[in-house]
Each structure stands twice: as structure tokens, then as C-alpha cells.
Short mmCIF file of C-alpha atoms and ligand atoms in Angstrom, two decimals:
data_model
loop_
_atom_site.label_atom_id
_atom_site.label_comp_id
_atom_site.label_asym_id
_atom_site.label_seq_id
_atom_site.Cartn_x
_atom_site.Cartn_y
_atom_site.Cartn_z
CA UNK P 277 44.40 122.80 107.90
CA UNK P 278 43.01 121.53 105.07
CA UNK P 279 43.72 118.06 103.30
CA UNK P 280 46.46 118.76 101.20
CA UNK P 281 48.43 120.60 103.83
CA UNK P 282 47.63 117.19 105.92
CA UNK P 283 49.44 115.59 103.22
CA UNK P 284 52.37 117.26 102.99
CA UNK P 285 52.74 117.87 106.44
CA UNK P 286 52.16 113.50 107.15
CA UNK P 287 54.86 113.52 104.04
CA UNK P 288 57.42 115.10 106.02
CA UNK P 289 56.67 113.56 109.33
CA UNK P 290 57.37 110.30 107.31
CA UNK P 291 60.80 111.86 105.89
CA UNK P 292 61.76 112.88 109.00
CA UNK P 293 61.03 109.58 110.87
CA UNK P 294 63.09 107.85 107.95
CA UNK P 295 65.84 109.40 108.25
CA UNK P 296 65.94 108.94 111.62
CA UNK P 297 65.68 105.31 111.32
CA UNK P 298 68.93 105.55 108.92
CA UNK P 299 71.06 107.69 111.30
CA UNK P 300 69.89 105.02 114.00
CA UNK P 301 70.67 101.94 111.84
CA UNK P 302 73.91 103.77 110.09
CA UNK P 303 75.21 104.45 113.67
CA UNK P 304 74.39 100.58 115.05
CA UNK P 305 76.05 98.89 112.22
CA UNK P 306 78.99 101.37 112.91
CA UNK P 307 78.73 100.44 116.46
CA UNK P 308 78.33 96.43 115.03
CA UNK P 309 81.64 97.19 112.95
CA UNK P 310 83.79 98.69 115.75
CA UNK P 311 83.12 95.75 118.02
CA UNK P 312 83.41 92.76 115.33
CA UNK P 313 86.93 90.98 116.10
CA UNK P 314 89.21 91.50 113.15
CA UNK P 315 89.83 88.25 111.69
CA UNK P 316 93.37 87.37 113.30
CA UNK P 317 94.94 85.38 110.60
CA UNK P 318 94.40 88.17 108.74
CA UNK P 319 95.24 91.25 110.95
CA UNK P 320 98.57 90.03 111.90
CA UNK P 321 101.07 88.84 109.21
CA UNK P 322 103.88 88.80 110.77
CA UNK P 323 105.63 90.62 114.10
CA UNK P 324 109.62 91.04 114.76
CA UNK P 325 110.84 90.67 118.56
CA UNK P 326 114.04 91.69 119.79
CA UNK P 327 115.43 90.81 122.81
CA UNK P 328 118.74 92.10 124.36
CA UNK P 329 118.84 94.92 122.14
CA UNK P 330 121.82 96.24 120.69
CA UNK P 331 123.71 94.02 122.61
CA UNK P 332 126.26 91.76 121.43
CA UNK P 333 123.97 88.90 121.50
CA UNK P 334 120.83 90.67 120.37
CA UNK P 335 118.22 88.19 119.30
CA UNK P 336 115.86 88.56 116.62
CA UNK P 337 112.91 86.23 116.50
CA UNK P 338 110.34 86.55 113.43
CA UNK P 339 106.19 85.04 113.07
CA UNK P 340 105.32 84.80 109.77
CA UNK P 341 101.63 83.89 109.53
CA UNK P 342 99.89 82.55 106.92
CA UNK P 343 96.40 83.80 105.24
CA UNK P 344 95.27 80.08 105.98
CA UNK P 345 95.86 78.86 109.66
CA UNK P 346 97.81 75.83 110.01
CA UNK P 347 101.38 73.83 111.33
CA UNK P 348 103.96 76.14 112.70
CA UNK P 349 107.40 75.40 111.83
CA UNK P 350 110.69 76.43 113.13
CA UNK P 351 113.74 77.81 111.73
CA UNK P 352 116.62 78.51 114.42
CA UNK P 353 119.86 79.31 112.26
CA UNK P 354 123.43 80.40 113.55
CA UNK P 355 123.16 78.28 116.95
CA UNK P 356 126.52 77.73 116.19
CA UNK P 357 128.51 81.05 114.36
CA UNK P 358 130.73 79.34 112.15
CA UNK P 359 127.96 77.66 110.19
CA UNK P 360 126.74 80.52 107.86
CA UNK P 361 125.23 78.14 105.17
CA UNK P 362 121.89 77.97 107.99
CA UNK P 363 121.96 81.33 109.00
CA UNK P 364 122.24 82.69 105.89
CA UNK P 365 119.07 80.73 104.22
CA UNK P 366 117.18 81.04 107.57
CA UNK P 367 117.58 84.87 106.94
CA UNK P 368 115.77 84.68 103.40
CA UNK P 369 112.68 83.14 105.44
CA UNK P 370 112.07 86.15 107.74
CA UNK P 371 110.65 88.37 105.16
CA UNK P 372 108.51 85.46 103.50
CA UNK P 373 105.24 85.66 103.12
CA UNK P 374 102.62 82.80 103.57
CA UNK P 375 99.32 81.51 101.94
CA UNK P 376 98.91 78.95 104.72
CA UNK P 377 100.69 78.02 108.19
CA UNK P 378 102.91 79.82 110.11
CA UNK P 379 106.74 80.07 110.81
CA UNK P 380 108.82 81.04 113.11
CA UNK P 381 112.51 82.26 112.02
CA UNK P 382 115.18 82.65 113.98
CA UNK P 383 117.90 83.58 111.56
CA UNK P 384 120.83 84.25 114.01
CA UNK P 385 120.32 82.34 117.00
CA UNK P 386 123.95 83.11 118.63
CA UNK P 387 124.84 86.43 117.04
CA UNK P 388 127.89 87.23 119.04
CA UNK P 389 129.44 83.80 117.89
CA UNK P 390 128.60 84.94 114.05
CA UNK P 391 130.18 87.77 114.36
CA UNK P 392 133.28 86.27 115.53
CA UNK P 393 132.92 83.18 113.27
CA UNK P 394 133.34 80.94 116.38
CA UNK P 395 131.18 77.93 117.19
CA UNK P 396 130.66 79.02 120.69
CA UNK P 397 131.92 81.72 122.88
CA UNK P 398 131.06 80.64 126.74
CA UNK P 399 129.68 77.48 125.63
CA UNK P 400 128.24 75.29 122.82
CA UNK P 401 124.72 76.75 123.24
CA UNK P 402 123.26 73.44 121.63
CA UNK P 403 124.63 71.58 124.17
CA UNK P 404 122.36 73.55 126.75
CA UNK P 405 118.94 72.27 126.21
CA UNK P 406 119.08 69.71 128.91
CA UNK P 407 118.99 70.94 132.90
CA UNK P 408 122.42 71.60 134.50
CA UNK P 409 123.90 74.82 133.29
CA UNK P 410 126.32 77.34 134.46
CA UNK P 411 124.19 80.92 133.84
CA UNK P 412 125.35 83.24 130.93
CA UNK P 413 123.86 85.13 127.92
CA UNK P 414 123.47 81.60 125.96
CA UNK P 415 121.33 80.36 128.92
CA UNK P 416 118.81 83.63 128.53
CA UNK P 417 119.23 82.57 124.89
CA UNK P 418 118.42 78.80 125.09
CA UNK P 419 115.17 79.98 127.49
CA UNK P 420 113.74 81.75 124.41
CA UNK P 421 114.39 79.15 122.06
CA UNK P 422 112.46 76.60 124.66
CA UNK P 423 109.68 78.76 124.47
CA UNK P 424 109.70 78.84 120.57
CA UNK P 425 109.46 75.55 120.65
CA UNK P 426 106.66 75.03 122.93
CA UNK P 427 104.82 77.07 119.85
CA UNK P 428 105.81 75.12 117.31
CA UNK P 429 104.65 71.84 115.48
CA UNK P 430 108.24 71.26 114.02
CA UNK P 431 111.86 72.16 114.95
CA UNK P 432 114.70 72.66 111.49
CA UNK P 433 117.61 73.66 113.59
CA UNK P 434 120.33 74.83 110.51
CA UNK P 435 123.69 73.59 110.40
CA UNK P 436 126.88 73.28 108.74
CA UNK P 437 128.52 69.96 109.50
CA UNK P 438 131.89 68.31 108.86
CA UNK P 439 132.60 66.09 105.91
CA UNK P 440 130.08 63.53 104.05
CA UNK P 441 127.67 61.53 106.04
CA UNK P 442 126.93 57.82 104.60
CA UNK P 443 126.22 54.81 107.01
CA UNK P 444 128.87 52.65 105.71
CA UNK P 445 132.78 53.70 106.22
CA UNK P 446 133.92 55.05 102.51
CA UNK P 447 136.62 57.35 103.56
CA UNK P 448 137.70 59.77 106.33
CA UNK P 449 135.79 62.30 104.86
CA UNK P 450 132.11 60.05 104.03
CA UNK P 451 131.74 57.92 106.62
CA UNK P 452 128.94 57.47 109.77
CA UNK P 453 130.86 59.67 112.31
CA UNK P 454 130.66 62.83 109.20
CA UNK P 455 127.62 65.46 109.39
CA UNK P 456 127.36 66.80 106.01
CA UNK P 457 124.76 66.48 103.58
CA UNK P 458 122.47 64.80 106.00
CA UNK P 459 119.12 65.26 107.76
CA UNK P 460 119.37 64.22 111.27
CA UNK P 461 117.17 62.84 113.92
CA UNK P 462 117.71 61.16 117.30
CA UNK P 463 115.33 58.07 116.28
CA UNK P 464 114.09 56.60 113.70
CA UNK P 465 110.54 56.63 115.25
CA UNK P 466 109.13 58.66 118.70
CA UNK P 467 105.96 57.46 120.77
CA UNK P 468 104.62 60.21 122.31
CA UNK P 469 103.74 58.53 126.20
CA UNK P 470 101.06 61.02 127.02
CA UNK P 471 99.57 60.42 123.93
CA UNK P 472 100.54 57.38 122.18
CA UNK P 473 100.85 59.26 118.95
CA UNK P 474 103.88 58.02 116.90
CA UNK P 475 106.54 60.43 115.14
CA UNK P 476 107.53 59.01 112.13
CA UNK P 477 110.95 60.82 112.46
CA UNK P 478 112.84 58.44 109.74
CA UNK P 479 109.82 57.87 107.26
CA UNK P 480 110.01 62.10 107.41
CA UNK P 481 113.56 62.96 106.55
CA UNK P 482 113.57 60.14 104.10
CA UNK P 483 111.13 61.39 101.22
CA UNK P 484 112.51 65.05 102.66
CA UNK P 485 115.67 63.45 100.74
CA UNK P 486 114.18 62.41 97.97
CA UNK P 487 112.27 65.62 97.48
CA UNK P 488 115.43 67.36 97.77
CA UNK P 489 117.86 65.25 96.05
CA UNK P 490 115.83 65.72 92.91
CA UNK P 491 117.37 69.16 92.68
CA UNK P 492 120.67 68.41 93.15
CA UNK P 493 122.75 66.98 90.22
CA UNK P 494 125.93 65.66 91.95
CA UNK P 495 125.86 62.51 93.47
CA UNK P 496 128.15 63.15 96.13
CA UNK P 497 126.18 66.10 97.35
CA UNK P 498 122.97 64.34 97.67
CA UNK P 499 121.26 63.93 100.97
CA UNK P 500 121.01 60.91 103.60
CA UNK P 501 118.96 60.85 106.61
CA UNK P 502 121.49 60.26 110.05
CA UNK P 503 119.08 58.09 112.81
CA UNK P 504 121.26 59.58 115.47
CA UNK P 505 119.58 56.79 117.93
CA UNK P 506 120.95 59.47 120.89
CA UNK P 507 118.89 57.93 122.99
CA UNK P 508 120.30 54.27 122.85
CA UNK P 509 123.33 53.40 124.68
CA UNK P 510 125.68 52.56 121.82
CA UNK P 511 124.79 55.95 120.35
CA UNK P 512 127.81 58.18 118.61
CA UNK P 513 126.08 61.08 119.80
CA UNK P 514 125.58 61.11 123.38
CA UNK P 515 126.26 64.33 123.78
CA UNK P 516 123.50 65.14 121.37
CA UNK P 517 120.75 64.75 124.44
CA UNK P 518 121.84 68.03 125.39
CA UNK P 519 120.87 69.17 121.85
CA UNK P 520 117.71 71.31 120.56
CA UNK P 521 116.35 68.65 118.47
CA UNK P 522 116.40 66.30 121.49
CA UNK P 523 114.63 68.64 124.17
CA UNK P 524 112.05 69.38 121.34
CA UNK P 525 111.41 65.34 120.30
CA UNK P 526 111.25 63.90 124.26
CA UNK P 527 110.34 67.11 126.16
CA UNK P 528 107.66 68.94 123.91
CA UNK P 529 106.57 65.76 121.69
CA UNK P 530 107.22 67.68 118.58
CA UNK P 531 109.52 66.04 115.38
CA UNK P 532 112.85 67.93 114.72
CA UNK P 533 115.85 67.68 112.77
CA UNK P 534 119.18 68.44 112.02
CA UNK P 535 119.51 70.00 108.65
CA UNK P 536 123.68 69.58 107.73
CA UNK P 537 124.51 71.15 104.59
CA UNK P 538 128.75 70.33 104.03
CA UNK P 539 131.10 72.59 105.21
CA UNK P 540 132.89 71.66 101.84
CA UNK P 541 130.89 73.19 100.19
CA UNK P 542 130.89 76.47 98.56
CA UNK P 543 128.37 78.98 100.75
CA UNK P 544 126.02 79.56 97.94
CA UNK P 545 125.49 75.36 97.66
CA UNK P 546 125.19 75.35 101.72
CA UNK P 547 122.61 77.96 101.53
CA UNK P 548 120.52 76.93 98.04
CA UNK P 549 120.40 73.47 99.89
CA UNK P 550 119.21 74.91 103.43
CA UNK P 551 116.94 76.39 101.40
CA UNK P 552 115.86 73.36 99.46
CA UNK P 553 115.49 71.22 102.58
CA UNK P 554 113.56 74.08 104.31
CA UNK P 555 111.31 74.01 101.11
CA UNK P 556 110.74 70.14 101.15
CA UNK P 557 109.25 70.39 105.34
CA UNK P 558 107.17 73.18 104.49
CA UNK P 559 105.65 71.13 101.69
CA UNK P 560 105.22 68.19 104.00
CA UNK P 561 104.09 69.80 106.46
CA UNK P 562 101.30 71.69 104.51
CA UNK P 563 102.92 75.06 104.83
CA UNK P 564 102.52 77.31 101.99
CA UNK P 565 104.52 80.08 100.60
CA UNK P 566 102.60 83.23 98.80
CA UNK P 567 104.66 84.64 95.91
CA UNK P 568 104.57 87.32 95.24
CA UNK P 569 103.68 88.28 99.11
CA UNK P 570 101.09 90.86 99.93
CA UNK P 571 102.06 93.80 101.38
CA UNK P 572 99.57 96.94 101.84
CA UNK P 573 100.31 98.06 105.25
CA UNK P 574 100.01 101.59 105.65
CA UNK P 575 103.16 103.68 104.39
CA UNK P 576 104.84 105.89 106.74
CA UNK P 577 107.70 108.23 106.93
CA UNK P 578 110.34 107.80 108.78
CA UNK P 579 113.03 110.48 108.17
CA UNK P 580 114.59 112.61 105.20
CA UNK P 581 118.01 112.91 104.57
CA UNK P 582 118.55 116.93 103.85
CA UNK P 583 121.54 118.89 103.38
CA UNK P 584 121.33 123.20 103.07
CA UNK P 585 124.10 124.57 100.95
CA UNK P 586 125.39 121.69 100.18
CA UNK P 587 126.77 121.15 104.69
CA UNK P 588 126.72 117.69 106.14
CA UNK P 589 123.11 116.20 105.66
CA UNK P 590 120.77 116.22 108.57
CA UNK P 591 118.32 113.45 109.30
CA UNK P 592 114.79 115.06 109.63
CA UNK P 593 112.12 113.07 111.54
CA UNK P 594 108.22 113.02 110.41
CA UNK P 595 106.47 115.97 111.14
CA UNK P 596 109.98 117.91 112.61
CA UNK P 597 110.56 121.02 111.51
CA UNK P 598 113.91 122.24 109.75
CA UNK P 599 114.59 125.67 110.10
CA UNK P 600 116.83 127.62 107.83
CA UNK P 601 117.36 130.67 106.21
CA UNK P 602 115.38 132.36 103.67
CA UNK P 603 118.02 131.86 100.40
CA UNK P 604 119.07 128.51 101.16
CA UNK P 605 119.36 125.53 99.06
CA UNK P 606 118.11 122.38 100.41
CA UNK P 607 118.74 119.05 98.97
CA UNK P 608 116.70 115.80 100.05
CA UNK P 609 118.78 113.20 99.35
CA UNK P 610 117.07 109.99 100.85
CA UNK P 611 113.25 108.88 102.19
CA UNK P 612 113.84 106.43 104.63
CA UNK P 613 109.93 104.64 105.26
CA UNK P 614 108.57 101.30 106.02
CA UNK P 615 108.48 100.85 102.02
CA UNK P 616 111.74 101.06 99.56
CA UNK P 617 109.86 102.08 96.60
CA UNK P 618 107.43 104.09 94.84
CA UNK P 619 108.37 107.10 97.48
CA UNK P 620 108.68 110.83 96.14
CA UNK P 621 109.16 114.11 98.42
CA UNK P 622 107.57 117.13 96.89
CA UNK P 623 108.84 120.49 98.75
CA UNK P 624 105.30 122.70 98.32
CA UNK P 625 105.24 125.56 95.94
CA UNK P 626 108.63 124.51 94.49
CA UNK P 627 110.11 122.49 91.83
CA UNK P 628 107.83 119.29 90.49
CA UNK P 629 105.86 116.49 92.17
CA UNK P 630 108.83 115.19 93.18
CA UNK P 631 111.96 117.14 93.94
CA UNK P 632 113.83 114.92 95.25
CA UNK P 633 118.06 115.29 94.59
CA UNK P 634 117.32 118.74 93.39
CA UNK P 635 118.83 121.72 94.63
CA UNK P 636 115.61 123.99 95.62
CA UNK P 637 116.67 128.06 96.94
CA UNK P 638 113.66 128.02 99.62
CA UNK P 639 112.42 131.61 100.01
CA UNK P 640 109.42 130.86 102.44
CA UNK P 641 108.24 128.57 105.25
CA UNK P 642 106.58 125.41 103.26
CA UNK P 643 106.21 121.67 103.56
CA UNK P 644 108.00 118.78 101.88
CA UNK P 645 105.16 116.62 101.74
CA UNK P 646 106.16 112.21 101.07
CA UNK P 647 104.13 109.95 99.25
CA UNK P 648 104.21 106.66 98.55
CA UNK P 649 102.78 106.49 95.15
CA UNK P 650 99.78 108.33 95.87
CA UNK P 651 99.42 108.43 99.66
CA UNK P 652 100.90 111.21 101.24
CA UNK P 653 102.71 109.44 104.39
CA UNK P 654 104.01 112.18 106.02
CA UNK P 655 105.21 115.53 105.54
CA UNK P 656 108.48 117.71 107.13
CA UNK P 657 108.38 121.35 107.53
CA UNK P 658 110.26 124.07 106.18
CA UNK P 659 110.37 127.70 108.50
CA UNK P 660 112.82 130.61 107.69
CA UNK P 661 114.59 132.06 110.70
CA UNK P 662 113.27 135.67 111.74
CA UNK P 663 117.15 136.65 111.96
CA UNK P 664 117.47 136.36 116.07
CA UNK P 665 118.33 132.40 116.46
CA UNK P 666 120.26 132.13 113.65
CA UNK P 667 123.97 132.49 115.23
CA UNK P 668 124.51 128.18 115.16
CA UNK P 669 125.49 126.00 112.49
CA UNK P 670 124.56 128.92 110.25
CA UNK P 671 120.97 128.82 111.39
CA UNK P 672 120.27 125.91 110.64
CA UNK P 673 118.34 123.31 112.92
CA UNK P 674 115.86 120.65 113.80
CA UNK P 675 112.68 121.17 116.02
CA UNK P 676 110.45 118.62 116.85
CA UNK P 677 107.12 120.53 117.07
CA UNK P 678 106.19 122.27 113.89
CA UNK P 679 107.93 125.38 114.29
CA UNK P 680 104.83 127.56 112.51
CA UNK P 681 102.49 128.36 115.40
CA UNK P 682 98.81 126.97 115.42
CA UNK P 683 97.78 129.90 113.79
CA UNK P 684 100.19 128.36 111.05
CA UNK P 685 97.87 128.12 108.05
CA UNK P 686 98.67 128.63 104.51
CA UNK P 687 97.35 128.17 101.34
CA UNK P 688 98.64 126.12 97.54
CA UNK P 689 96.94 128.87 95.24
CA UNK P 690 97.31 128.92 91.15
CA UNK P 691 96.53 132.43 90.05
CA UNK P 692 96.81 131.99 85.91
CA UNK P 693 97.66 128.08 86.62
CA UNK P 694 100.71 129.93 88.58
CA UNK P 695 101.24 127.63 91.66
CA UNK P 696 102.37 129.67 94.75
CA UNK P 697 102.36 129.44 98.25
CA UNK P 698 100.56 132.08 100.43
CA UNK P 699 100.30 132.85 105.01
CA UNK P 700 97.19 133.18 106.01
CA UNK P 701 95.58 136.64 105.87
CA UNK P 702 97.90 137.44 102.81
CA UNK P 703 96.57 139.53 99.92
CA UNK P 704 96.63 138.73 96.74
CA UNK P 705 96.50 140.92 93.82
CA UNK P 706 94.20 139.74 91.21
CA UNK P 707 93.44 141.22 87.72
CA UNK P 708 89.57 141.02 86.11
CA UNK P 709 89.42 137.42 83.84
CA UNK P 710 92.49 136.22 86.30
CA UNK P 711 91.87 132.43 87.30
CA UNK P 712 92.23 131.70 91.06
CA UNK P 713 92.29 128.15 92.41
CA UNK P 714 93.02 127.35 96.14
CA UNK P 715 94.83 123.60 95.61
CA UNK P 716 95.85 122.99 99.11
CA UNK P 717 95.20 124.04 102.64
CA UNK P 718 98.00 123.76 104.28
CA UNK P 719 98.21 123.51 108.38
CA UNK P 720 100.76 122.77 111.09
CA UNK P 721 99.54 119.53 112.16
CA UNK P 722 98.98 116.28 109.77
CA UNK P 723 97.97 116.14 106.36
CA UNK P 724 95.99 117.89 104.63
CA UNK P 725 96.82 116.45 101.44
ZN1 ZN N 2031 126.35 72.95 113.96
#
């Protein structure tokens, strides 16, 4: 060997060992990557729970968190079903997004009582908080909501109330015994025993007022703050220890209100001034609305709407199959996918990008592949009946594996800028100087897109 071979072959022994060194350190910090915690504030933005599903008191219980950790406040609307001013603005807060803090939303807290516009049905379920209790759905309900408020750092619980409340007697209708247009609280101050801390319960709904009251022009509809003293034993409200706001303030430590829009009111006022009082605690309590949110989760198909010769439509699921007959029309007439916009269904070899509401004569098995915008999330197939299983509803059906076999493979060619589709193992006939592209691979399973 002489000395320049000994060069080149030290030269490569270097190369080699480099590279080496790269796969090692590209594969640790891939290992690194995999086992780094994703940051949680920002993995999770907000989850949905439902209990007692599809059931007439199904309960639906929203987290909203924000980018920024912080207080957690609580929104429990429709405790009572005849108040739809709270229920109706706690609904707008479930699909809020945050900058900083978190909230909890419970837009419809007793849904069988909003459906049947009733305060109550077995009982008043905020009269339940304390112990005694017969057992019955609002029970299983009232357990949840104790457990909501174990996580939170502040309780709103949304109602509609009678009348006018002002501390001095002005009428039957304004007067201390009325609920509406107040913010409520059982005291004007809590000391927390365990702690010592002090809830400044009045000093909080007070410049809550004020920050609301700026908003709204009529003098009678402005806001006072109700010291409910339910604790004391000349209280109006005794029955009010049974309440939400009272288990939250002396059993969990936390503050919590009353929010009573008037039932005089027209809805939209009752709900604009939820709304504005729901605003004024999230601002005092250093919560912080994002608008516009952020949304990129990933998009994903859910189901088309398709109908063949114009028949009832069918609902096809992601990755189903629909099998018809070669010769039929198909119409998609709706994308139903975790996003409401921006979504277009292009059926493979046929029509445009997007073909949705179009009536499109399929004459071979294909794809209809869905995008949202530019991201293909999901696809439905398309495979012609061979003539045998085509004696029900005219041929026409829904599989849920891809009816193609795994040997399923075909190809998006342009021959002359010509798109077509072609089966594996087809020929094609080509002239000399044609131009031949292959666009797409196309295969049973996901998306080759
Ligand atoms: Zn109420």
C-alpha cells in the first residue's frame, strides 16, 4: 500500500466513523425527543366529558385551558331549567379559547329540567348541596358538580331570578326579597379556619358591578351585589345553605356567587349580561380570553353524505367502502369532520379538485379522497359490483373494510396531461412523443396522498 492509498483509505475510515457518530447522535436525540414530556398546558386545550349519555339528564362538562397556567373558574348554567338567560351564555363559554387560566363550563347543569322549562323535576337540585338527600338522577348530578368544585378557584353558578333586587323596599317588584340584576353571596367576607385566609366576597362582586354596570345604559337594569348573610340567623335565605355557592364558600374555601340576570328581561339582555358579568370575574380573576382562538388540531373525516341516482343518501364512514354499480351517479352532498370549513371531497379520476354536489357517472372502482384545505383527512372508497351481490337496494351498499383486496393498487396517470385512473398490471397504450406522468399511487389502506 503505498501513501496515497493510506490516505484515501484513513479518508474513508474517517467518513465512515462520522457518519456513524450522526446515525448514533440522530437516533439519541430521537430517543431524547420521544421521552421529553409534552408541555401540558400546551398539549391539552380543552377535553368534553359526558356523563349519563343520551339520557334524559345527560351532562356535559367542558376544560378549557389556557396557553398560560393560572385560576380555574367555574361556570355551572341551567341548575335550574327555566332560567335560560345562564344557560344560554354559559353555552358561548364552552368553545372559548384561552391565553391564560382555565375554565370549567357546565352549560346545562339539569338538562331534563331545560327541556321541560321546569325549575326542578324530583327536586330543586340547588337545594342538594348540603348532606341529607333522598337518591335520584339530581343526586348523581350534584356529586359531579362537588367534584368540579373541588377543581376550581371560583364558583359563577348562572341564574335567572325574580324581579329587581335593591336593599331598600321600592316596590313589589325592587325590593330586598327580589333576585334580579344582582350578584349574590352568602357573606360579605369568609375566613378560611384552616387557613386564616380571608375571602373578600363583598369587596369582589362590588367592582364586578361597577365593571359591569359601565356597559349597561339603563339605570334600572344595573347591577347590585345581594350579601345573602345565609349563614346568620336573621337571614332571608336559609334555605340557601343547601345551595352550590354555600357548599363551595364553607366546605371547599373557594369564593362563589350568584349571578341573577332579571327574568324581566328580554333573553338576549339576560344572556349579553351573563355574559358581561362572566367577563368582569375572568378579568378579576386574571383569566384571559384568546381571540381569535387557535385551533390546528389535526383534521379528520368523519362521514360523507352520498346519494346514487339520486335514492335516499347514505352516510359513509372514513375509510368504508360504498359499493355500486358501474353507471351510477353519485352525489356527495355533505363532509361531516372535526372542522366546518375549508373541506373539499375530490372523487379520483373524475370531475375537479373538488366535486362536491356534482352528479359524477362512476365507471370504475376509485377513491373520494377529503381535504381540509390541503391535508387530505381521509378518503372513502368507490368499488363496482362484479354483477353477483347486486340483488339489494339496487346494489348498492356500505362495507367497512375497503372492499378492493390488498392486492388493491392503482395508479392517477396523465398520458397527454389526460388524468385517468388505472388497476394494477393494466396496460397502457402509449404513442412515441406521448407524455406519461404517474400522479398518484393509490392503495387500499390510508393515504397515499
Ligand atoms: Zn335560579
Amino acid at each position: 500500500m503505498d501513501s496515497k492509498e493510506a490516505n484515501v483509505s484513513s479518508q474513508k475510515m474517517k467518513n465512515t466513523i462520522f457518519y456513524s457518530y450522526c446515525i448514533i447522535i440522530s437516533a439519541a436525540l430521537l430517543i431524547i425527543l420521544a421521552f421529553i414530556p409534552p408541555d401540558s398546558a400546551h398539549a391539552q386545550k380543552r377535553t368534553h366529558s359526558v356523563f349519563f349519555e343520551d339520557t334524559d339528564n345527560e351532562l356535559n362538562v367542558y376544560r378549557i385551558y389556557g396557553k398560560k397556567p393560572g385560576n380555574t373558574l367555574l361556570l355551572i348554567g341551567g341548575i335550574q331549567g327555566d332560567e335560560p338567560g345562564g344557560f344560554l351564555s354559559a353555552d358561548h363559554y364552552a368553545d372559548i379559547s384561552l391565553a391564560k387560566g382555565n375554565l370549567i363550563v357546565v352549560p346545562r347543569a339539569n338538562f331534563q329540567s331545560i327541556v321541560l322549562n321546569r325549575r326542578k323535576i324530583n327536586e330543586d337540585m340547588n337545594r342538594k348541596f348540603a348532606d341529607e338527600y333522598k337518591s335520584n338522577y339530581e343526586t348523581k348530578i350534584v356529586a359531579i358538580l362537588k367534584e368540579l368544585i373541588a377543581e376550581s378557584n371560583c364558583l359563577l353558578n348562572l341564574h335567572d331570578g325574580s324581579g329587581f333586587f335593591s336593599e331598600k323596599w321600592e316596590g313589589p317588584d325592587r325590593n330586598p326579597k327580589q333576585y334580579g340584576q344582582s350578584i349574590i353571596a352568602d357573606c360579605e367576607s369568609y375566613v378560611n379556619p384552616k387557613t386564616g385566609k380571608v375571602i373578600k366576597l363583598g369587596d369582589m362582586a362590588r367592582s364586578v358591578c361597577e365593571q359591569i354596570n359601565k356597559n349597561i345604559e339603563n339605570p334600572r337594569h344595573r347591577f347590585r351585589f345581594s350579601n345573602h348573610k345565609t349563614i346568620e340567623k336573621r337571614t332571608l335565605h336559609k334555605e340557601q345553605r343547601k345551595s352550590a355557592t354555600f357548599y363551595s364558600l364553607y366546605t371547599c374555601g373557594i369564593p362563589a356567587f350568584g349571578i341573577e340576570t332579571s327574568k324581566s328581561l328580554q333573553l338576549e339582555l339576560k344572556v349579553r349580561h351573563h355574559n358581561l358579568a362572566i367577563n368582569a370575574f375572568m378579568e378579576s380573576f386574571g383569566i384571559v380570553p384568546e381571540t381569535p382562538g387557535l385551533n390546528l388540531d389535526a383534521p379528520e373525516l368523519k362521514y360523507l353524505i352520498v346519494s346514487v341516482n339520486n335514492a335516499l343518501p347514505v352516510a359513509v364512514k372514513n375509510q368504508q367502502t360504498l359499493n355500486i354499480n358501474s353507471g351510477d351517479t353519485i352525489t356527495i352532498s355533505h363532509i361531516e369532520s372535526n372542522y366546518e370549513r375549508g373541506l373539499s371531497a375530490d372523487i379520483i379520476g373524475y370531475g375537479t379538485i373538488n366535486d362536491i354536489r356534482k352528479d359524477t357517472k362512476i365507471k370504475g372502482s376509485t377513491r373520494i379522497v377529503v381535504r381540509k384545505d390541503y391535508y387530505p383527512c381521509g378518503s372513502v372508497y368507490l368499488a363496482l359490483n362484479d354483477g353477483r351481490n347486486s340483488s339489494a337496494h339496487g346494489g348498492i351498499s356500505v362495507s367497512d373494510a375497503p372492499a378492493v383486496s390488498s392486492s388493491f393498487l392503482s395508479y392517477k396517470v396523465k398520458i397527454n396531461n389526460y388524468e385517468q385512473i388505472c388497476q394494477n398490471y393494466d396496460r397502457l397504450k402509449l404513442i412515441m412523443g406521448d407524455t406519461f406522468e404517474i400522479v398518484d399511487v393509490m392503495t387500499a389502506i390510508g393515504d397515499p396522498s
